[in-house]
Amino acid sequence: MEKEGRILIVDDEIGVRESLRYLLRHKYEVYLFSTGEEAVSFCQPGYFDLAILDIKMPGMDGIEVLKRLKHIDPDLPVIMITGYGTLETAQAAINLGASGYISKPFEKVELERVIDEKIRERKRKLEERIRLLQLEEAKKKLDAEVRKAYSSTLESLIKAVNAKDSYTSSHSQEVADLSTKILCGLDEGVKEEEKQIFHYVVSLHDIGKIGVSEQILRKTTPLTPEEWEEIRKHPIIGAEILAPIDFLRDYINIVRNHHERFDGKGYPDGLKGEAIPLYARIVCIADAYHAMCSDRPYRKSLGKEKALEELLKGAGTQFDPEIVKIAVKILEKD
Ligand SMILES: [Fe+2]
C-alpha cells in the first residue's frame, strides 16, 4: 500500500521511537533518529512531510533541532513531544514555528488525528506552491510572447516609416543609437527592457511626419510660416499614432516632446527645464546633433567639431546642460 507521507522522528529513548514507529508504520514511511545531529544532516528540503521531536535530548536538544530543520525546510510541520516538565518549553517551541505538541504517553487516536491534520495541511501548502509556480511560469511565458508580438509590431512600424525615404531611415536609427548611449550614460542601471523600448520609440520619433505633406518635407527653399505650422504638428500626430499601444504609454513623450527647448521656447507644449520629460530631453540633443552632422538638400554637414560646439552653445537654452555634458563626453569618444 502506498504510504501517505514521510515522518522524521527524533528521540533519544529507543522505547519512544519504537512505539511511534509501531503506531505510524502502516500509514507512513517512518525515519527514526536517536540524535538531533543525525536527523539534521539527513533532512533535505521537501523530503519529509512532518517531523516529531523530543525536547529533552543529550547533545542537540529539540528546540535546536526545530530551528535547524526550519532553516532547511521552512514549511515543514514540526510536532514536539512533551513529557513531564517540558510543557512550557513546548509552548516556546510553538513561538519558534512548531505546529503543535503531543504529550507522553501517546493516545493512538489523538496522535493520528494531529499527524493527519498536519500532513494534510503540508500537502495543501505544497500543492498551492506548485500551482503558484505554474501560474508564474505561465505568466512569464505569456509576457515573453506579448513582448515578442509588440516587438514585431514596432519593427514593422519602423520599416513602414523608413521605407518612405532613406534619410529618415538612417537618421532615425542613428538618433536612436545615440539617444540610447546617452540614456545609459545617465543611468548605468537602466534595464534591458527599458533600453529596448526606448530605442524602438526613438526610432519612431518622427513618425508623425507621415501626416505632413511630402511637398513641405522635401522642400529645399525656406518654408513659409504656414508650412512651418504644418511641420510643427508632427510631434502631436506622432503621439496620436502611438497612443493606442498601451505598453508605450511611458515612452510616448519622446515623440510628443522631442522638439521642446530647455528655455521653454520649443513646441508643441512649450514645456520648460525639467518639466520636459527626461527621455525627450535626451532625444532632442541626439536629434539636433545628428541633423547638424548630416548633409541636407539645403545645407552641408557642419562636421563633428562644429556640431559639438553648437551643442555646448545651446546648453541651458535649447538643451538640458547636464545631458549635453554627458552627450559631448560620449560623442568625443566616438
Ligand atoms: Fe522631429
mmCIF file of N, CA and C and ligand atoms in Angstrom, residues 171 205-207 209 231 234-235 254-255 258-259 267 287, ligand 1:
data_model
loop_
_atom_site.group_PDB
_atom_site.id
_atom_site.type_symbol
_atom_site.label_atom_id
_atom_site.label_comp_id
_atom_site.label_asym_id
_atom_site.label_seq_id
_atom_site.Cartn_x
_atom_site.Cartn_y
_atom_site.Cartn_z
ATOM 1 N N HIS A 171 18.630 58.451 -40.330
ATOM 2 C CA HIS A 171 18.593 59.464 -39.277
ATOM 3 C C HIS A 171 17.953 58.873 -38.021
ATOM 4 N N HIS A 205 10.585 58.540 -33.557
ATOM 5 C CA HIS A 205 10.281 59.873 -33.006
ATOM 6 C C HIS A 205 9.657 60.809 -34.036
ATOM 7 N N ASP A 206 9.984 60.596 -35.324
ATOM 8 C CA ASP A 206 9.417 61.461 -36.358
ATOM 9 C C ASP A 206 8.275 60.798 -37.123
ATOM 10 N N ILE A 207 7.672 59.757 -36.528
ATOM 11 C CA ILE A 207 6.611 59.023 -37.240
ATOM 12 C C ILE A 207 5.475 59.955 -37.669
ATOM 13 N N LYS A 209 5.623 62.581 -39.148
ATOM 14 C CA LYS A 209 5.856 63.210 -40.454
ATOM 15 C C LYS A 209 5.078 62.515 -41.560
ATOM 16 N N ILE A 231 4.641 71.604 -40.286
ATOM 17 C CA ILE A 231 5.750 70.764 -39.796
ATOM 18 C C ILE A 231 5.662 70.583 -38.278
ATOM 19 N N HIS A 234 4.025 67.591 -36.392
ATOM 20 C CA HIS A 234 4.406 66.175 -36.449
ATOM 21 C C HIS A 234 4.564 65.516 -35.070
ATOM 22 N N PRO A 235 5.012 66.245 -34.010
ATOM 23 C CA PRO A 235 5.094 65.538 -32.713
ATOM 24 C C PRO A 235 3.717 65.111 -32.194
ATOM 25 N N ILE A 254 8.523 60.905 -25.775
ATOM 26 C CA ILE A 254 9.683 61.030 -26.674
ATOM 27 C C ILE A 254 9.207 61.642 -27.992
ATOM 28 N N VAL A 255 8.080 61.105 -28.477
ATOM 29 C CA VAL A 255 7.559 61.536 -29.767
ATOM 30 C C VAL A 255 6.928 62.926 -29.632
ATOM 31 N N HIS A 258 9.990 65.847 -28.309
ATOM 32 C CA HIS A 258 11.406 65.914 -28.710
ATOM 33 C C HIS A 258 11.806 67.261 -29.319
ATOM 34 N N HIS A 259 10.832 68.153 -29.565
ATOM 35 C CA HIS A 259 11.179 69.497 -30.064
ATOM 36 C C HIS A 259 10.952 70.579 -29.018
ATOM 37 N N TYR A 267 8.314 73.430 -29.058
ATOM 38 C CA TYR A 267 6.933 73.047 -29.350
ATOM 39 C C TYR A 267 6.778 71.537 -29.178
ATOM 40 N N ASP A 287 18.953 64.196 -31.646
ATOM 41 C CA ASP A 287 18.302 64.571 -32.912
ATOM 42 C C ASP A 287 19.011 65.786 -33.525
HETATM 43 FE FE FE B 1 11.087 65.742 -35.187
#
